[in-house]
mmCIF file of C-alpha atoms and ligand atoms in Angstrom:
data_model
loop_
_atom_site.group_PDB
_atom_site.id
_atom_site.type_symbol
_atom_site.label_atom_id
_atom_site.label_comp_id
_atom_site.label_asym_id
_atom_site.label_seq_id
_atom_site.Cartn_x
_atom_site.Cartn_y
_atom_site.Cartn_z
ATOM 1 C CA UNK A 119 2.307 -49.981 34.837
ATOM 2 C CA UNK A 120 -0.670 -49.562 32.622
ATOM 3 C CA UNK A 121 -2.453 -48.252 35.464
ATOM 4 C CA UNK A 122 0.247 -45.243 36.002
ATOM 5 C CA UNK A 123 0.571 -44.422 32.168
ATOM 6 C CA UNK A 124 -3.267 -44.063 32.738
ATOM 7 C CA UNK A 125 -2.744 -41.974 35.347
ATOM 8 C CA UNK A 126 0.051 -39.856 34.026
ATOM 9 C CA UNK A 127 -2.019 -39.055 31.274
ATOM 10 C CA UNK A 128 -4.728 -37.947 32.414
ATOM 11 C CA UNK A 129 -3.138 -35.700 34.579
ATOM 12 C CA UNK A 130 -1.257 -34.597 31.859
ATOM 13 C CA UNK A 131 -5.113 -33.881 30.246
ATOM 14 C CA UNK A 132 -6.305 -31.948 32.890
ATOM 15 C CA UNK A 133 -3.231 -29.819 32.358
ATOM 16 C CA UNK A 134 -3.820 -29.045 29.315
ATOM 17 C CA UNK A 135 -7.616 -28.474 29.913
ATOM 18 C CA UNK A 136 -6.599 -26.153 32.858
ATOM 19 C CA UNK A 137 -3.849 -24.316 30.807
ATOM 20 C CA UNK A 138 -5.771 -21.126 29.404
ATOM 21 C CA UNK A 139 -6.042 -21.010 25.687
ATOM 22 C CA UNK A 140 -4.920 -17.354 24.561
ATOM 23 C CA UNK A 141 -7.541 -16.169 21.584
ATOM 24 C CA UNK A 142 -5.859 -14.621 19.204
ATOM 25 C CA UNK A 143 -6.078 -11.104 18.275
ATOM 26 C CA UNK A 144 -6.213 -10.810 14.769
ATOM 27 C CA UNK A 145 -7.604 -14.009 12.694
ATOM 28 C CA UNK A 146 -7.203 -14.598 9.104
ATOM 29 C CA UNK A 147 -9.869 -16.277 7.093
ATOM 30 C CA UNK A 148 -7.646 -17.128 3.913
ATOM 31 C CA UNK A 149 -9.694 -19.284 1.127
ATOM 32 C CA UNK A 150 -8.459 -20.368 -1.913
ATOM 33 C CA UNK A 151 -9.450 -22.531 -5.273
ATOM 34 C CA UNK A 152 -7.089 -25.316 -5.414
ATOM 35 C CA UNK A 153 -7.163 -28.402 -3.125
ATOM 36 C CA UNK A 154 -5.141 -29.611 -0.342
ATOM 37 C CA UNK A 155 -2.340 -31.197 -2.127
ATOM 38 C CA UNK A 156 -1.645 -28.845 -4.178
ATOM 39 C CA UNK A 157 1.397 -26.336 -4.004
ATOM 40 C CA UNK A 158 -0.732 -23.457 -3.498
ATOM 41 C CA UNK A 159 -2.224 -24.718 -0.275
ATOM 42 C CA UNK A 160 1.059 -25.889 0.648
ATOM 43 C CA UNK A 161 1.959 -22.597 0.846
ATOM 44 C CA UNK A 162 -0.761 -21.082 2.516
ATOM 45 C CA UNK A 163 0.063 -23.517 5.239
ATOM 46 C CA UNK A 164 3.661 -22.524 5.357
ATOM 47 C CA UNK A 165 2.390 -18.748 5.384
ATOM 48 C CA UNK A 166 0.039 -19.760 8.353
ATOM 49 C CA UNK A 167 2.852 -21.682 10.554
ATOM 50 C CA UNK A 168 5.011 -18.559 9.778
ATOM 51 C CA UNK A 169 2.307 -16.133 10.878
ATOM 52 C CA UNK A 170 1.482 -17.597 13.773
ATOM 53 C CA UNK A 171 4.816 -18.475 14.911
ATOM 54 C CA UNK A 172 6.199 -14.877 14.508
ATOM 55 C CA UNK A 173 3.779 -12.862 15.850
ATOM 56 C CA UNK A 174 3.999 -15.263 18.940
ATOM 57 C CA UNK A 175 -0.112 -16.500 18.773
ATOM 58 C CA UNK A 176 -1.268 -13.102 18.516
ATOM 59 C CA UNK A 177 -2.879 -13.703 14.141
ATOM 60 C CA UNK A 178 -4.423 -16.757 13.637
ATOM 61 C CA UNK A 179 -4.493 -18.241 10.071
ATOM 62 C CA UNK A 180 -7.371 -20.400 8.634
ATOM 63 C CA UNK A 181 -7.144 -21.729 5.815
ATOM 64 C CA UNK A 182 -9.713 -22.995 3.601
ATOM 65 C CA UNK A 183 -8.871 -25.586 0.360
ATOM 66 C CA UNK A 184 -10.893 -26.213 -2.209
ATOM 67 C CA UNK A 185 -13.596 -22.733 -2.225
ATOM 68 C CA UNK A 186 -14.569 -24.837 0.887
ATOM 69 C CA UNK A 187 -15.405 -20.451 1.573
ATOM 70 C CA UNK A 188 -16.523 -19.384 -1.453
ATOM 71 C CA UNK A 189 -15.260 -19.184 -5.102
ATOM 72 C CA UNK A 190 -12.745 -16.842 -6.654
ATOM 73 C CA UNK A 191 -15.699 -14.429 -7.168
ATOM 74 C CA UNK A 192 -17.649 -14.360 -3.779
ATOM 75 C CA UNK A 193 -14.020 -14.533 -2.230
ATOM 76 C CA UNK A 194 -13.015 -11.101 -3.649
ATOM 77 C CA UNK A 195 -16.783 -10.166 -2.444
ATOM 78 C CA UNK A 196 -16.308 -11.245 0.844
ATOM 79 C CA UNK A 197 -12.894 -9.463 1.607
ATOM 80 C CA UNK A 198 -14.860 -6.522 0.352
ATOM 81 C CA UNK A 199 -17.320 -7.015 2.945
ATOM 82 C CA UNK A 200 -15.073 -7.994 5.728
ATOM 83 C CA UNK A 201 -16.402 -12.107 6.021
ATOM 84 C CA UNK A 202 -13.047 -13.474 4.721
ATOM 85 C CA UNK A 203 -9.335 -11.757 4.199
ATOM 86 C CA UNK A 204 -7.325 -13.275 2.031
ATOM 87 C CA UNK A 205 -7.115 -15.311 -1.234
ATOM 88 C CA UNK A 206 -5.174 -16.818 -4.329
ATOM 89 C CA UNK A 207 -6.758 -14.692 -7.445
ATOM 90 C CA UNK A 208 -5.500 -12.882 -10.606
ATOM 91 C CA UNK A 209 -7.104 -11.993 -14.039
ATOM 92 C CA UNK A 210 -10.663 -12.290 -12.650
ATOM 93 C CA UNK A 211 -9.487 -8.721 -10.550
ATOM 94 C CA UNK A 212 -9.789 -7.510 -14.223
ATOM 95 C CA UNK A 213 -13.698 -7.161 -13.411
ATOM 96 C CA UNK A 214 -13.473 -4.459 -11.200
ATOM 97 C CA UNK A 215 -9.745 -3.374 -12.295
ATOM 98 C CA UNK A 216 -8.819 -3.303 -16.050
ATOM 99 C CA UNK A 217 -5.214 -3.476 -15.484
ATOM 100 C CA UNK A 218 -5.613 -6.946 -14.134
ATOM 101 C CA UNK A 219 -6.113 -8.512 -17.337
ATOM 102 C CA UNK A 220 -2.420 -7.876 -18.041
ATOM 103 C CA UNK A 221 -1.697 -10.783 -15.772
ATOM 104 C CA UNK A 222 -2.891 -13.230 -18.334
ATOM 105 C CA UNK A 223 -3.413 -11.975 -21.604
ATOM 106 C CA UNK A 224 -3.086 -14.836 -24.192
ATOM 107 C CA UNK A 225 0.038 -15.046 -25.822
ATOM 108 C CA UNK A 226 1.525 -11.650 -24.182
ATOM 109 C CA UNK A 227 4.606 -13.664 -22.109
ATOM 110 C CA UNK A 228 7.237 -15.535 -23.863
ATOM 111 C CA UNK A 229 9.286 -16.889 -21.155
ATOM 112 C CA UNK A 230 9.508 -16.681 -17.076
ATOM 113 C CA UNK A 231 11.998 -14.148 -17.323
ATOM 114 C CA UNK A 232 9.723 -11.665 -19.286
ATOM 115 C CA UNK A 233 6.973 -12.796 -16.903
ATOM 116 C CA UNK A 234 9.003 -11.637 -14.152
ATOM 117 C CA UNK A 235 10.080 -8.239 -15.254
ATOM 118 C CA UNK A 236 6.681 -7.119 -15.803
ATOM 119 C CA UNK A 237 5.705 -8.174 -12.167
ATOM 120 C CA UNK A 238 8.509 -6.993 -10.132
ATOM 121 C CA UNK A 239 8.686 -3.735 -12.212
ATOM 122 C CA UNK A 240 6.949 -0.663 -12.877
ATOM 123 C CA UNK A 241 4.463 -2.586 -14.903
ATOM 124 C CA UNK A 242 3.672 -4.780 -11.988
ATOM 125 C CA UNK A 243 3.287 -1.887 -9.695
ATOM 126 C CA UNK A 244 0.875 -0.466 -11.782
ATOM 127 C CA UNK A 245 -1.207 -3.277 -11.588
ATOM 128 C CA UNK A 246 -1.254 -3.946 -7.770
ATOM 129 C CA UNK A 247 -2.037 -0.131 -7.583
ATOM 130 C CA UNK A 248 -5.086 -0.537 -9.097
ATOM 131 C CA UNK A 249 -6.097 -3.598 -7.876
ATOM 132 C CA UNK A 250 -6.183 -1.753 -4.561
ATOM 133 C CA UNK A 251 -7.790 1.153 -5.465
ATOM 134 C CA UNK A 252 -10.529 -0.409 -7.896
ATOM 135 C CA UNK A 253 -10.963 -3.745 -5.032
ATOM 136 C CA UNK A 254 -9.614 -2.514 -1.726
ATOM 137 C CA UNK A 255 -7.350 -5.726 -1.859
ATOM 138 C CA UNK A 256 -3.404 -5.639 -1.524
ATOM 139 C CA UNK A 257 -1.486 -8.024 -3.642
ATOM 140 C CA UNK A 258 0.927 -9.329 -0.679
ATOM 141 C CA UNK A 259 3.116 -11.438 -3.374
ATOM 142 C CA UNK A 260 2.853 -13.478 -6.479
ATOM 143 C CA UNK A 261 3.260 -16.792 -7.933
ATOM 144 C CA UNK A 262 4.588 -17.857 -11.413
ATOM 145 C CA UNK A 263 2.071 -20.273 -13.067
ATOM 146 C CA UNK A 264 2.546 -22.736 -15.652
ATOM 147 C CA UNK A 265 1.383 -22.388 -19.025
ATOM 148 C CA UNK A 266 -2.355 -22.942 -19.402
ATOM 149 C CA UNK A 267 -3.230 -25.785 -21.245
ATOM 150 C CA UNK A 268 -6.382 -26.628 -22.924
ATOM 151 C CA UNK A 269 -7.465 -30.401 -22.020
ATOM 152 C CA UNK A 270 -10.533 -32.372 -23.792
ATOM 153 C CA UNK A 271 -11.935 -35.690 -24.529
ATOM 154 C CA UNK A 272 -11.006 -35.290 -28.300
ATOM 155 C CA UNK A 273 -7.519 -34.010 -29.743
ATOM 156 C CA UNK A 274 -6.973 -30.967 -30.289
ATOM 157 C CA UNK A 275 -4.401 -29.643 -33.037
ATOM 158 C CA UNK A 276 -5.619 -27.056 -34.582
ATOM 159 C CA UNK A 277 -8.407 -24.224 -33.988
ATOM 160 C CA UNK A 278 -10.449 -25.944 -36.773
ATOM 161 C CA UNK A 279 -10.976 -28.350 -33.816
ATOM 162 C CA UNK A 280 -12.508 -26.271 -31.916
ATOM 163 C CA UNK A 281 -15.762 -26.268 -33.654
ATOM 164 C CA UNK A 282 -18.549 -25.836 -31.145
ATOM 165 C CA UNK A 283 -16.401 -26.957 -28.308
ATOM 166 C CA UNK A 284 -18.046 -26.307 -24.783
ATOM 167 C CA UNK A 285 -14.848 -24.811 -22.853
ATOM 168 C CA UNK A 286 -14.746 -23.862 -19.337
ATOM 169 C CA UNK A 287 -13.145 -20.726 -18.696
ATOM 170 C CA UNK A 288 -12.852 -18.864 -15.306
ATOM 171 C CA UNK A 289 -14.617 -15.691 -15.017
ATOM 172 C CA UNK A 290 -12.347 -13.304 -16.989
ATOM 173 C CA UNK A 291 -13.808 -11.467 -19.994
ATOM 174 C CA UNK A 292 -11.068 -11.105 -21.707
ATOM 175 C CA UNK A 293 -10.913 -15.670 -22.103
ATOM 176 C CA UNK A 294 -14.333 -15.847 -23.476
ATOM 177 C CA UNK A 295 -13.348 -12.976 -26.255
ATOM 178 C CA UNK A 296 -10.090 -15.211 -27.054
ATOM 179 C CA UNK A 297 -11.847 -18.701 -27.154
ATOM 180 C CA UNK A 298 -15.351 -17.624 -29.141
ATOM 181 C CA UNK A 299 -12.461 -16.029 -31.550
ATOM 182 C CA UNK A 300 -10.898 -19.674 -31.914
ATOM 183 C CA UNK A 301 -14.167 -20.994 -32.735
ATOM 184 C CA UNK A 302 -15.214 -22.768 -29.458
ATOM 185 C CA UNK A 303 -17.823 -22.161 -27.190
ATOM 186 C CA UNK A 304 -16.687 -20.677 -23.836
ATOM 187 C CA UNK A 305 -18.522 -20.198 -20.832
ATOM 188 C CA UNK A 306 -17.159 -19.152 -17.258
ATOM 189 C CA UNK A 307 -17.641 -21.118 -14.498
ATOM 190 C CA UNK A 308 -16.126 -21.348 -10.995
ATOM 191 C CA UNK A 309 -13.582 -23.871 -10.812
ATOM 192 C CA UNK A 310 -15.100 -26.088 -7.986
ATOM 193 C CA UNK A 311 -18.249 -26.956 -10.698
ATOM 194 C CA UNK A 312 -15.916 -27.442 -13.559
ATOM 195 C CA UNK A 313 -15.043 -31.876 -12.681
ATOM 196 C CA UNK A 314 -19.373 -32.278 -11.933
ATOM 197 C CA UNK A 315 -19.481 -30.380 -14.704
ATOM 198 C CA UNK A 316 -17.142 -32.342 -17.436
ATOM 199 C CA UNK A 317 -17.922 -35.254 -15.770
ATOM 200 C CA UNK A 318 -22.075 -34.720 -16.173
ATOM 201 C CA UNK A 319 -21.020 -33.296 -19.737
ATOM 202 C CA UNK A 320 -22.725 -30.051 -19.794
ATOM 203 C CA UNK A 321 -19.237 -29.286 -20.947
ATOM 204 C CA UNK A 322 -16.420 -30.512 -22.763
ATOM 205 C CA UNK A 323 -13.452 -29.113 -22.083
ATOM 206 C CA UNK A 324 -11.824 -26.755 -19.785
ATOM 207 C CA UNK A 325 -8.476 -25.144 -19.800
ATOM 208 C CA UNK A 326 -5.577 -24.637 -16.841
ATOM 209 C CA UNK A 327 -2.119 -25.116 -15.717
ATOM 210 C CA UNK A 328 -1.235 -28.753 -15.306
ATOM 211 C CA UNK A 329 -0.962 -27.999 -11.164
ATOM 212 C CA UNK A 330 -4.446 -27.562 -11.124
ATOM 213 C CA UNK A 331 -5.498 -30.187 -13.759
ATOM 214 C CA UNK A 332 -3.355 -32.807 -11.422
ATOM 215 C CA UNK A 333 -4.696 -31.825 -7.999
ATOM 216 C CA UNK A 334 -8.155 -31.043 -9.097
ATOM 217 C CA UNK A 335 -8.019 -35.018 -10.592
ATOM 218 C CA UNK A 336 -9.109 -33.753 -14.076
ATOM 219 C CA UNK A 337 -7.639 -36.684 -15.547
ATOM 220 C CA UNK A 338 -10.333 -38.761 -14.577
ATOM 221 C CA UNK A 339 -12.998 -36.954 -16.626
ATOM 222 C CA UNK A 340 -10.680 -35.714 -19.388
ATOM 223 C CA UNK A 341 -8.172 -37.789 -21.824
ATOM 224 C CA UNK A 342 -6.355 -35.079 -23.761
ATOM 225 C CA UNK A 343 -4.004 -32.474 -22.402
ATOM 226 C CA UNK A 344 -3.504 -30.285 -25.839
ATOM 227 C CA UNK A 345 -0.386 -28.503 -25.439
ATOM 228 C CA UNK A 346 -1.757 -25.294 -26.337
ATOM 229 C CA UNK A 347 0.338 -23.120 -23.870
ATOM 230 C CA UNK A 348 -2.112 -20.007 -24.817
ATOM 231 C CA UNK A 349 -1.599 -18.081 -21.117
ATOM 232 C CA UNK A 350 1.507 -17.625 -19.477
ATOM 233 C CA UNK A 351 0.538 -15.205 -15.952
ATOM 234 C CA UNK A 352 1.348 -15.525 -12.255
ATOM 235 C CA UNK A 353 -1.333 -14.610 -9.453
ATOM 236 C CA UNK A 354 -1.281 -12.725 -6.314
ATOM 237 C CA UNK A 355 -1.988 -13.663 -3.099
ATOM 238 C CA UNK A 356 -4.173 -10.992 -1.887
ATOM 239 C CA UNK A 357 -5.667 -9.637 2.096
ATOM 240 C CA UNK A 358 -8.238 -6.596 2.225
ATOM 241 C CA UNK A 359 -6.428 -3.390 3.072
ATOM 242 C CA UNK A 360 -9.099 -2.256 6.233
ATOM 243 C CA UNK A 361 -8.312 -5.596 7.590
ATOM 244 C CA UNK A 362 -4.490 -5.470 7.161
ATOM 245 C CA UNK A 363 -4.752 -1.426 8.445
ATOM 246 C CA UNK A 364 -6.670 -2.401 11.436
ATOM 247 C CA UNK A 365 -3.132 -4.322 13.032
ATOM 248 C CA UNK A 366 -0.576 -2.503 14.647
ATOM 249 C CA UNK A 367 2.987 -1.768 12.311
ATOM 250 C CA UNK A 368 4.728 -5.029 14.130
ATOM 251 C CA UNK A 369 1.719 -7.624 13.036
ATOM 252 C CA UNK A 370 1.953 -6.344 9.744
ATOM 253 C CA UNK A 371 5.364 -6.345 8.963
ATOM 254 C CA UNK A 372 4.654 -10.249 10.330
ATOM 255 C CA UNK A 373 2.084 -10.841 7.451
ATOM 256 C CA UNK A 374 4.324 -9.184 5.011
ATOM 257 C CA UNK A 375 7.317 -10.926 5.985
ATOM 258 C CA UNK A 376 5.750 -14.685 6.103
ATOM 259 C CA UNK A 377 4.322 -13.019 2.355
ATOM 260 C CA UNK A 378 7.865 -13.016 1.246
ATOM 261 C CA UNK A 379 8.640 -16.329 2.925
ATOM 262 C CA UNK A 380 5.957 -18.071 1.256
ATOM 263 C CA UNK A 381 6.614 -16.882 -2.234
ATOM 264 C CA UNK A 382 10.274 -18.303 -2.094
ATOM 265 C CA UNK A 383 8.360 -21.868 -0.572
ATOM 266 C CA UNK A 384 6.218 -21.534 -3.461
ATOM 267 C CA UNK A 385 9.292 -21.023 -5.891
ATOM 268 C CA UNK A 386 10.940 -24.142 -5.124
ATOM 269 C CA UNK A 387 7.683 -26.335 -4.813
ATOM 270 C CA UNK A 388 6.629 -24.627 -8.468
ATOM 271 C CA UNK A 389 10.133 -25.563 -9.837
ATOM 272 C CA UNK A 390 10.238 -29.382 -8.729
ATOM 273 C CA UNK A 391 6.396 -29.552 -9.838
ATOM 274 C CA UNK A 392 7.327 -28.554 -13.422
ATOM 275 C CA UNK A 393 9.724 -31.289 -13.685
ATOM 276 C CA UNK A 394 7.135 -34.230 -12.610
ATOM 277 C CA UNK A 395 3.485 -33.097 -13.680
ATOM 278 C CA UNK A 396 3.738 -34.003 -17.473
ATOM 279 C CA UNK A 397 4.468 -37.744 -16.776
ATOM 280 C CA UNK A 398 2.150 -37.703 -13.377
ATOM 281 C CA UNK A 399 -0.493 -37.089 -15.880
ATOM 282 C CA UNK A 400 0.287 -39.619 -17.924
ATOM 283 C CA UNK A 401 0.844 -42.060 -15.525
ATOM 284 C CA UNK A 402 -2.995 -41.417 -14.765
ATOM 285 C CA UNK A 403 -3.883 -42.173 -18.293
ATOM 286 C CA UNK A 404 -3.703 -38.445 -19.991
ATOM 287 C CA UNK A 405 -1.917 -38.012 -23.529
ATOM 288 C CA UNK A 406 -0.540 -35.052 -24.835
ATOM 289 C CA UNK A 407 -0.830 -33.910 -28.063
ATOM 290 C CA UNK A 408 1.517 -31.652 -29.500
ATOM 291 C CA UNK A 409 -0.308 -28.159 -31.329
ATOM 292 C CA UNK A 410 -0.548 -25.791 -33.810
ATOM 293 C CA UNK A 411 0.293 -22.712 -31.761
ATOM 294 C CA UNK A 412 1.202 -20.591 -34.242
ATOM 295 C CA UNK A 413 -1.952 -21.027 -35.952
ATOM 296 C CA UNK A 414 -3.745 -20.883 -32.266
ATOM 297 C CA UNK A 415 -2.019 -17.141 -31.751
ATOM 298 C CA UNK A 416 -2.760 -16.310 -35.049
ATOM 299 C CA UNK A 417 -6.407 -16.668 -34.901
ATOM 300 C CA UNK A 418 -7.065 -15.459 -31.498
ATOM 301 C CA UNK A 419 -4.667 -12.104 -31.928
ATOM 302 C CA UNK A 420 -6.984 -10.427 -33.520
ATOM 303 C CA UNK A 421 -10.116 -11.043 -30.833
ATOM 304 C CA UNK A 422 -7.371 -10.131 -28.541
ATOM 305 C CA UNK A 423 -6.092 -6.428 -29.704
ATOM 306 C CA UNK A 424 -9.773 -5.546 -30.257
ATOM 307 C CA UNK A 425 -10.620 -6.904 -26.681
ATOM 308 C CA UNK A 426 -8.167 -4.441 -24.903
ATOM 309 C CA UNK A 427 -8.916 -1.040 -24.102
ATOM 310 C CA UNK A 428 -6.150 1.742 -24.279
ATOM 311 C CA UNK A 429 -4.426 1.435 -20.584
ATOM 312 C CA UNK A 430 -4.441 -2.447 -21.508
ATOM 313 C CA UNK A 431 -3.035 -1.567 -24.535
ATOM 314 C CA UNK A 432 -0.167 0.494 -23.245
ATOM 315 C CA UNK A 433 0.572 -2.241 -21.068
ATOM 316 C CA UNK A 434 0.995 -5.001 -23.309
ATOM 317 C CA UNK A 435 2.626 -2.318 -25.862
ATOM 318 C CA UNK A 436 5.229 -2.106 -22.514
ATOM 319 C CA UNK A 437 5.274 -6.119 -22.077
ATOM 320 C CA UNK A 438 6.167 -6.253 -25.486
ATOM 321 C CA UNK A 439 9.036 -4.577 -25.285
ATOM 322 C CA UNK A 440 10.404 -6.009 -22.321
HETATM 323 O O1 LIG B 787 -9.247 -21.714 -13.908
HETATM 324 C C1 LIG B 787 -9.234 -21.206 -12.786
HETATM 325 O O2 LIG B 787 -10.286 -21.039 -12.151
HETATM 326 C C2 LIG B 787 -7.914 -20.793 -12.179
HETATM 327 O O3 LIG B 787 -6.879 -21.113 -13.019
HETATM 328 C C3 LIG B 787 -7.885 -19.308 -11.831
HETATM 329 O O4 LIG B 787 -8.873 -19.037 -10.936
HETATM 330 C C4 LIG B 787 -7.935 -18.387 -13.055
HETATM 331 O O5 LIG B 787 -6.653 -18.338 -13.595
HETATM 332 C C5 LIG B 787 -8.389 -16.953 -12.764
HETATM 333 O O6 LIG B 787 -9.712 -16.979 -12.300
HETATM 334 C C6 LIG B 787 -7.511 -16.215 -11.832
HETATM 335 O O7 LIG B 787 -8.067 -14.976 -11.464
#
């Protein structure tokens, strides 16, 4: 019997070895910061399965976890340049486009629903308009992020605790203006350096959304997660425009469509997330200590009106009144 199960399969091999594998027209290099378990690589794969799926073989997705090609900065470079297509990335667009920064000014966004208005209206179209014409990128769709939170080795309640504080920041001006303002000392840095980086203490502290503090295992160089809540934004997913122009109208009503599927995935992974990250952190040994906001906004406000130049301050003067 052993002998014919041994037989049937390696006929069934050479079947598969004979059966011609169809290359793909179109492929997809799609990188991103965060790593494999976390919800947005879970999407990407959904995105991927969808793609390839609907447009029957014919776009291949890769996706690549943990800047395994490239940080959030050589990403954007290499869509540019035609190496990679697509990523995860938001207020670091606000380099090249101004109107980016809107996505995560500190203290702009009291609640989701605010959050969401901007994006899906005329604010948010804005925004993705210049992204595109300042990056050659096309925001595809968005995600809803948590608050950021600022975590430590030492509590931090008030900005008075700050005082010469090494903080992480990614690279987006507009963070190092806000933090420096608050008294610490902030320094960008992409995110794949920042656990060598805590953990070799050439800094002290960084700042994020719990998602990423979780996946990225931040808890194991870090013991304070100070509830800060300074950022509410969301982030696009993003592919560069010659590459998405170069398919025919059917492939890329594929890409937007799996787009659309995958920010409803997202939704629902982002929603159950919420509910189990504060105690998942704890559970690894984190404690959270409650803070001074007020006095956090109040401090930084100042650094952050000055910091904005008058489209970004239209904007907000818009979100505001949302
Ligand atoms: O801290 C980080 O690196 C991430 O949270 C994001 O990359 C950050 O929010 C921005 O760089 C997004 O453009």
């Amino acid at each position: 019997l052993s002998q014919l199960i041994g037989a049937g399969m390696l006929a069934a091999g050479v079947m598969a070895l004979a059966t011609p594998v169809q290359a793909a027209d179109y492929t997809l290099k799609f990188g991103h910061l965060a790593n494999d378990q976390n919800i947005w690589n879970k999407a990407a794969m959904h995105f991927k399965e969808a793609v390839e799926k609907n447009s029957d073989g014919r776009i291949e997705v890769q996706v690549y976890p943990n800047e395994q090609l490239g940080n959030e900065m050589d990403m954007i470079n290499s869509i540019q340049l035609g190496t990679a297509d697509m990523t995860i990335t938001g207020e670091s667009l606000q380099n090249w486009a101004p109107k980016a920064a809107m996505m995560a000014v500190p203290y702009a966004f009291e609640d989701s629903k605010q959050l969401e208005k901007a994006v899906d209206g005329d604010i948010g179209s804005e925004i993705e308009a210049q992204i595109t014409e300042r990056t050659g990128l096309v925001p595809l769709t968005w995600f809803e992020r948590g608050p950021r939170e600022l975590t430590s080795n030492r509590e931090i309640k008030t900005p008075d605790d700050l005082d010469g504080l090494r903080l992480r920041v990614p690279n987006v001006p507009l963070f190092v203006d806000t933090w420096q303002a608050l008294g610490a000392r902030p320094t960008p840095m992409a995110f794949s350096e920042v656990f060598t980086s805590l953990q070799q203490g050439t800094i002290d502290a960084q700042e994020n959304p719990l998602s990423l503090i979780e996946s990225a295992s931040l808890s194991e160089v870090q013991k304070y997660v100070n509830m800060t809540d300074h950022v509410r934004s969301w982030i696009y997913v993003v592919i560069g425009k010659r590459k998405l122009d170069s398919m025919p109208d059917d492939l890329q009503k594929v890409v937007r469509d799996a787009a659309g599927d995958m920010q409803s995935y997202e939704r629902e992974l982002f929603a159950q997330d919420q509910k189990r990250l504060e105690q998942a952190l704890k559970d690894k040994g984190m404690t959270f200590v409650e803070v001074d906001k007020k006095a956090f906004a109040e401090k930084a406000m100042p650094a952050i009106k000055k910091a904005l130049n008058p489209e970004q301050t239209e904007l907000l003067e818009r979100i505001e009144k949302l």
